[in-house]
mmCIF file of C-alpha atoms in Angstrom:
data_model
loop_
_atom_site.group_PDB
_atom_site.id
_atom_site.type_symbol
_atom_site.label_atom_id
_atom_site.label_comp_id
_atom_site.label_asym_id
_atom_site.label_seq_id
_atom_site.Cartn_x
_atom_site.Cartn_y
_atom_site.Cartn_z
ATOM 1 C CA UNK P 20 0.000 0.000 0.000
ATOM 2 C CA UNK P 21 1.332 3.822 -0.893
ATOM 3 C CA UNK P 22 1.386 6.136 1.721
ATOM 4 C CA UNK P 23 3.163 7.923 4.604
ATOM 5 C CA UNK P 24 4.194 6.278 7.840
ATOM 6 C CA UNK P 25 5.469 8.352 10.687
ATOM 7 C CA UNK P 26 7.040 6.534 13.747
ATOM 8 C CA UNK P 27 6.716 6.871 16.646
ATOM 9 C CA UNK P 28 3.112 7.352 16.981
ATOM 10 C CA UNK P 29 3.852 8.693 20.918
ATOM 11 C CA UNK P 30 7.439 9.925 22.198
ATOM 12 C CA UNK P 31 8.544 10.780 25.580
ATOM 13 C CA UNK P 32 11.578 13.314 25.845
ATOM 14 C CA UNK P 33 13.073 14.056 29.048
ATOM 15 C CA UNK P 34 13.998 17.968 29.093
ATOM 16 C CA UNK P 35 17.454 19.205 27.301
ATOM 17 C CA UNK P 36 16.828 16.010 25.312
ATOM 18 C CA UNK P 37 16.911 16.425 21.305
ATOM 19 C CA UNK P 38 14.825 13.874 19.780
ATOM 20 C CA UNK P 39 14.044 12.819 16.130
ATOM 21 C CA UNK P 40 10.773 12.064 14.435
ATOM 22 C CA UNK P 41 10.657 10.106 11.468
ATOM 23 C CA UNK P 42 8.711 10.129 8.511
ATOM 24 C CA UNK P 43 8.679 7.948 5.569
ATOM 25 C CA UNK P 44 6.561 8.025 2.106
ATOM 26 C CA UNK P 45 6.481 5.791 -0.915
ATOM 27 C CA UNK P 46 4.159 7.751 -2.995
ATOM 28 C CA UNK P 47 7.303 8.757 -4.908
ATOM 29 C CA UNK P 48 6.303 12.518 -4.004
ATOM 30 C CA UNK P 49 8.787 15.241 -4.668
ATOM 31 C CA UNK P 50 7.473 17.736 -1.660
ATOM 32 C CA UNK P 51 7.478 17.008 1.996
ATOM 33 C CA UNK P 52 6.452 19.128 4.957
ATOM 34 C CA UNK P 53 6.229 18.976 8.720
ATOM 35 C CA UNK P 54 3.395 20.652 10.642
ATOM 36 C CA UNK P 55 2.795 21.338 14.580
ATOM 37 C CA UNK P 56 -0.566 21.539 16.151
ATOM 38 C CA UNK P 57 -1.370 22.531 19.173
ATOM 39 C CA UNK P 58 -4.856 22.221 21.121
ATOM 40 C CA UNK P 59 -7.404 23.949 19.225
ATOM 41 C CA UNK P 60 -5.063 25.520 16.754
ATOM 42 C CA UNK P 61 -4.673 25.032 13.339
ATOM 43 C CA UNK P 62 -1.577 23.493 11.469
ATOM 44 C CA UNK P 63 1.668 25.533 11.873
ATOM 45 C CA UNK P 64 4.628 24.687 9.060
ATOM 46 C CA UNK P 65 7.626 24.087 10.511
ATOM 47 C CA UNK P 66 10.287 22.822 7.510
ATOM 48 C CA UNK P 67 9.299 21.781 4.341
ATOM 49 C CA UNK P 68 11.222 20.321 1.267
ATOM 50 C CA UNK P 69 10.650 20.643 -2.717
ATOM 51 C CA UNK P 70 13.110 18.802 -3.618
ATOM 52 C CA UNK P 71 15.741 15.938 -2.454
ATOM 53 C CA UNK P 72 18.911 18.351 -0.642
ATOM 54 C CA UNK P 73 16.756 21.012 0.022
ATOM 55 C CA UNK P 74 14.589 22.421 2.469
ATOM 56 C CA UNK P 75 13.592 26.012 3.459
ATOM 57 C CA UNK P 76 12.088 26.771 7.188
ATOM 58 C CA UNK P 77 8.540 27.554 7.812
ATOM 59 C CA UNK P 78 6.700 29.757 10.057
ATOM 60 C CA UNK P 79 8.319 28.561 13.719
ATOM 61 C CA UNK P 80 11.396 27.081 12.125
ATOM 62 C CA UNK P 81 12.868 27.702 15.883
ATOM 63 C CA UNK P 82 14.196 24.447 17.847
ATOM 64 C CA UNK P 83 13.584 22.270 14.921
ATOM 65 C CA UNK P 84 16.073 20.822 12.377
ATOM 66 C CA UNK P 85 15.507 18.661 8.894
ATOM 67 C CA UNK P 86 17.576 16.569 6.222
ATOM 68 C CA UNK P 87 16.640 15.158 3.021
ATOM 69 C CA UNK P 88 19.058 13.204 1.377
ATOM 70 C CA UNK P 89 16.484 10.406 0.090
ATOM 71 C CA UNK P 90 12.619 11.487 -1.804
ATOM 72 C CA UNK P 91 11.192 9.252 0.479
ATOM 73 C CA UNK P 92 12.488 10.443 3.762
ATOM 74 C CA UNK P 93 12.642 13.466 5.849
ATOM 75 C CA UNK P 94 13.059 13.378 9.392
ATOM 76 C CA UNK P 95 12.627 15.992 12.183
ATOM 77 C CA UNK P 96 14.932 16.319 14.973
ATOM 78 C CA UNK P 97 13.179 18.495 17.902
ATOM 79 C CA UNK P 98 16.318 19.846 19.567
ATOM 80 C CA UNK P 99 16.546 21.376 23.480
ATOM 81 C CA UNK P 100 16.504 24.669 21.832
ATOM 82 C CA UNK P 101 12.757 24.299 21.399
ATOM 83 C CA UNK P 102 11.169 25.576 24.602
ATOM 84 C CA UNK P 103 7.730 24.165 24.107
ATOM 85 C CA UNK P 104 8.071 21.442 22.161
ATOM 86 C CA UNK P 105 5.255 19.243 23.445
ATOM 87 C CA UNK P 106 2.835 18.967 20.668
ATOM 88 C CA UNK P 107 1.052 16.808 18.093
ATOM 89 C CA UNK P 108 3.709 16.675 14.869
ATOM 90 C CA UNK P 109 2.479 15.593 11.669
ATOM 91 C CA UNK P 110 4.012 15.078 8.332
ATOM 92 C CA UNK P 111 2.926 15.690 4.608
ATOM 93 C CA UNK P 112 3.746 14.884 1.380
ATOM 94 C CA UNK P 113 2.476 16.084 -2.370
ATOM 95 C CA UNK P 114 3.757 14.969 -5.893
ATOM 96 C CA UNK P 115 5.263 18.094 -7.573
ATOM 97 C CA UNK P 116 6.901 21.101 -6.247
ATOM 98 C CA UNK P 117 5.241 24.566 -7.398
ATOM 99 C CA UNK P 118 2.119 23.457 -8.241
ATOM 100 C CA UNK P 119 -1.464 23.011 -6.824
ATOM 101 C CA UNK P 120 -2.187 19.916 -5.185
ATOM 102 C CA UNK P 121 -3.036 18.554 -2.247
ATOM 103 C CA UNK P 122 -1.181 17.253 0.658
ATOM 104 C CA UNK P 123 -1.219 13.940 2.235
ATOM 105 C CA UNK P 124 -1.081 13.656 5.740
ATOM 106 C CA UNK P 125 0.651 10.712 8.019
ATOM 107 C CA UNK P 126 -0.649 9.613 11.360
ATOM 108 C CA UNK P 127 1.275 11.939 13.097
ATOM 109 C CA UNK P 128 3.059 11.728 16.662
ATOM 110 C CA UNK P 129 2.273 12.943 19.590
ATOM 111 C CA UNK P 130 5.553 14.271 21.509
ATOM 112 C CA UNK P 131 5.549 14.821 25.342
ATOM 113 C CA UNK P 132 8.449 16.620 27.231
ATOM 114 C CA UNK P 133 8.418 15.194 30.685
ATOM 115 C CA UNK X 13 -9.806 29.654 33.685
ATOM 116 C CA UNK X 14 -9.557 28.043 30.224
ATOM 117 C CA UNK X 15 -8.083 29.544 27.918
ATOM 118 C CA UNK X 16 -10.578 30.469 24.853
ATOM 119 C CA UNK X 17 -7.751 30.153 22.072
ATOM 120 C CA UNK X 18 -7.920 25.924 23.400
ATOM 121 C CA UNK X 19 -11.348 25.781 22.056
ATOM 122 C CA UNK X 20 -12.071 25.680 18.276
ATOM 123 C CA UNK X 21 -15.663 27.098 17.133
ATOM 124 C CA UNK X 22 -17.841 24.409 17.050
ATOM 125 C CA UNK X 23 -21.040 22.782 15.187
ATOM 126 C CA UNK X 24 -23.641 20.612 16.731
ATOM 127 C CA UNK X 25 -25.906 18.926 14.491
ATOM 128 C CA UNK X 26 -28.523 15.743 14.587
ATOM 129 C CA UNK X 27 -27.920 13.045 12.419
ATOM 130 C CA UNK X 28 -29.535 13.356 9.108
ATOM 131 C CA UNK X 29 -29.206 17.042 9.047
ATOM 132 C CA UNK X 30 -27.200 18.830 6.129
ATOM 133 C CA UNK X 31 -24.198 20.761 8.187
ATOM 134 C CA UNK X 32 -22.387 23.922 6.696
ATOM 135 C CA UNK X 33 -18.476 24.723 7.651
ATOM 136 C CA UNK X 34 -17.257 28.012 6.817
ATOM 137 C CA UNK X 35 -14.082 29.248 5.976
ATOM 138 C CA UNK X 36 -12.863 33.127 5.777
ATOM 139 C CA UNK X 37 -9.511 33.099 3.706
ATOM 140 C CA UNK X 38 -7.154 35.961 4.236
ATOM 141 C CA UNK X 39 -5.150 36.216 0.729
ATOM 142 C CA UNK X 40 -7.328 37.772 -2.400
ATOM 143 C CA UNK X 41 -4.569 36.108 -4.800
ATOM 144 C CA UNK X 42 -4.966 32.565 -2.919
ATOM 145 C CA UNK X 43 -5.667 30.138 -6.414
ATOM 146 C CA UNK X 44 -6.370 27.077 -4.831
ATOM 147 C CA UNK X 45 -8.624 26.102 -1.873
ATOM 148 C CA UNK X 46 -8.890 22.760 -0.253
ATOM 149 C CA UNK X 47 -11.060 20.915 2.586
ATOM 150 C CA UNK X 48 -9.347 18.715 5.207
ATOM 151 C CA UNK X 49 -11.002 16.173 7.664
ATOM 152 C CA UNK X 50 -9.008 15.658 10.822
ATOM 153 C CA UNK X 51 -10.622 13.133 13.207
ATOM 154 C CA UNK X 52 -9.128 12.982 16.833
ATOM 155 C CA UNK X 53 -5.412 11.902 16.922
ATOM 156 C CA UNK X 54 -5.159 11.256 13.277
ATOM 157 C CA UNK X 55 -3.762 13.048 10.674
ATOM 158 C CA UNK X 56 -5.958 15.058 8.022
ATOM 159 C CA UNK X 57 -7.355 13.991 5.242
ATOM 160 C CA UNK X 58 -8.332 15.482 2.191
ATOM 161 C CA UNK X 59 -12.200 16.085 1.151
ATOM 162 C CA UNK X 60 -12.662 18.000 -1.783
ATOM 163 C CA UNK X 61 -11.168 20.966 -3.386
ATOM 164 C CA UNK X 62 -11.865 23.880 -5.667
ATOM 165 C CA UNK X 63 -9.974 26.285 -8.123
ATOM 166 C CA UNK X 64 -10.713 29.646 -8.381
ATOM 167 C CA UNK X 65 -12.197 29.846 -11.477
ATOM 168 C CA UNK X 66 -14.971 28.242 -10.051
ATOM 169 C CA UNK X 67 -17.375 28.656 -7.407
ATOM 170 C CA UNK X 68 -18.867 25.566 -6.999
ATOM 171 C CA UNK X 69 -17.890 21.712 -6.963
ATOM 172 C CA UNK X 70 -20.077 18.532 -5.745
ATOM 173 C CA UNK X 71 -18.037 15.587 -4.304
ATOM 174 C CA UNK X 72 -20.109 12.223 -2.618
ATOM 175 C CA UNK X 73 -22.576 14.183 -0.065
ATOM 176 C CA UNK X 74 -20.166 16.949 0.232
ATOM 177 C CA UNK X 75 -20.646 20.711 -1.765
ATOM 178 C CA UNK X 76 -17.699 23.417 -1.593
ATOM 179 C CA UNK X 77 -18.680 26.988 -2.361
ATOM 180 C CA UNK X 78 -16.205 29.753 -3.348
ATOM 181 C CA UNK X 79 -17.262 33.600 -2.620
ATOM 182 C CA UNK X 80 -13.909 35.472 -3.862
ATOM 183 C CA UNK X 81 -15.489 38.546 -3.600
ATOM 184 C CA UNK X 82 -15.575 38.385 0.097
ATOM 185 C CA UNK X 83 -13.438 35.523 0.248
ATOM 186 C CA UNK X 84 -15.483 33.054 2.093
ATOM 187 C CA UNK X 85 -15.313 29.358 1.451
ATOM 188 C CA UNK X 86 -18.189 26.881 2.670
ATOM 189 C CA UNK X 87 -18.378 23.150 2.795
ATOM 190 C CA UNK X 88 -21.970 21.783 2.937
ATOM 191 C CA UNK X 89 -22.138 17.873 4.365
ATOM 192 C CA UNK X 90 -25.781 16.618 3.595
ATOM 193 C CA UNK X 91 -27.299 13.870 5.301
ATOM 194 C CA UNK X 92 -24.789 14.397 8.416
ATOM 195 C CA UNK X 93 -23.618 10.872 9.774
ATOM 196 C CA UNK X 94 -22.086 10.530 13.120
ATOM 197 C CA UNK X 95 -18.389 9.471 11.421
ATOM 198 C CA UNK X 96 -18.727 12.842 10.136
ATOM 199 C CA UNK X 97 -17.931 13.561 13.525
ATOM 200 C CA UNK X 98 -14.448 15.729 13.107
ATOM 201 C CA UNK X 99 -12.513 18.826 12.452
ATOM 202 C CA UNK X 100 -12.510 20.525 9.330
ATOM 203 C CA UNK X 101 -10.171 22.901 8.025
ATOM 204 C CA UNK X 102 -9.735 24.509 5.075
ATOM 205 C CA UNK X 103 -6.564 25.951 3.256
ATOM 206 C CA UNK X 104 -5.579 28.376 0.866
ATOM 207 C CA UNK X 105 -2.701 28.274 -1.601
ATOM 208 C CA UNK X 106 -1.294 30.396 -3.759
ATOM 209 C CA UNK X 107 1.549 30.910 -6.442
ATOM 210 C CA UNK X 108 2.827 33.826 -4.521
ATOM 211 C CA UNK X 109 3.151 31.452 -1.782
ATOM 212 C CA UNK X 110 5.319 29.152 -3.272
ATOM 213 C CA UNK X 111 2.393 27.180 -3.205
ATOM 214 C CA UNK X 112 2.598 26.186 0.221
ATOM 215 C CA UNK X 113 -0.645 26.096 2.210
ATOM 216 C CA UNK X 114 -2.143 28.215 4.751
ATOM 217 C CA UNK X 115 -4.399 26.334 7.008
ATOM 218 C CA UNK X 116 -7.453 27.547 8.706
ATOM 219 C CA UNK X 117 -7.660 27.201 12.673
ATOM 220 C CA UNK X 118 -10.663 24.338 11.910
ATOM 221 C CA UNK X 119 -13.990 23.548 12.879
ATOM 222 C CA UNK X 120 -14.888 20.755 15.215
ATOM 223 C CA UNK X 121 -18.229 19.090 13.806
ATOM 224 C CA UNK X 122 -20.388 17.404 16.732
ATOM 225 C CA UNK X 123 -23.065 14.893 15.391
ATOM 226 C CA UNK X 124 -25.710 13.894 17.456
ATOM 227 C CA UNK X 125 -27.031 9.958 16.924
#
């Protein structure tokens, strides 16, 4: 089946921890994205990536850091620099770059600082 | 107290009514409008969408409407079910924006059995 996995679907971090998120497609999609969302709040863009080696921060780029050297991967690492980093994360995908079309979403995970 | 920004507005609605979401979009260039489903602790999924050369589009029990001169966006669920039962946002894209979405804050959708 094509789609897009994220693992794990709940994480524990201790504080001053960094911690990575992982997200996987194989819908052969050139664009990936990640997205927080907090309680009663919409989706806020974080990274996203057009293209395989590149990636360009979003709106809270803050605390967070990407890579993208495979199409099918592109993993979040939630670093101690983040001060609130306890939040629902949730990855996307689409099939071209520049161009209209929608996004598909993975499961997401849910990320707890303790 | 609670905080009011942890609450998203919210619509109630019997089963077997027809429910109607709306959207207020913020960018007058915005080309490309889509409706997401988000039910709880899963990601979204996609509904239906609309360009905006049009103002209307029918999917399976769902209509979205497209008012660009005061840039409102509506989605229209007939015969409500209870797995209707969600949050719906919508999102705007544009070519100015690299074509990277702007999502709505959502609207949780209560059905009543």
């Amino acid at each position: 089946d094509g789609g897009i996995t994220q693992s794990p679907k709940y994480l524990f971090r201790k504080e001053g921890q960094n911690v990575t998120l992982s997200c996987e497609q194989n819908l052969n999609h050139d664009a990936m994205y990640w997205y927080r969302q907090d309680p009663g709040q919409g989706l806020r863009l974080i990274y996203y990536s057009q293209i395989v080696n590149d990636f360009q921060k979003g709106d809270i780029a803050e605390g967070y850091s990407v890579s993208r050297e495979k199409k099918e991967s592109f993993p979040l690492t939630v670093t101690s620099a983040q001060k609130n980093p306890t939040a629902f994360y949730l990855c996307a995908s689409s099939t071209e770059r520049y161009s209209y079309n929608e996004q598909f979403f993975g499961p997401g995970t849910r990320l707890t600082v303790l | 107290g609670e905080s009011v920004g942890l609450h998203l507005p919210t619509l109630s609605v019997q089963e077997g009514d027809n429910s109607i979401i709306n959207c207020a979009y913020s960018n007058s260039a915005s080309d490309y409008f889509i409706w997401y489903k988000q039910e709880s602790g899963k990601g979204p999924q996609f509904i239906i969408d609309i360009r905006s050369n049009m103002d209307k589009r029918q999917g399976q029990r769902v209509t979205v409407l497209l008012n660009k001169t005061v840039k409102h966006l509506s989605l229209q669920i007939a015969a409500t079910q209870p797995g209707d039962s969600a949050v719906y946002f919508c999102a705007e894209i544009s070519s100015g924006g690299s074509y990277i979405p702007t999502f709505g804050r959502g609207t949780s959708l209560i059905v009543h059995p």
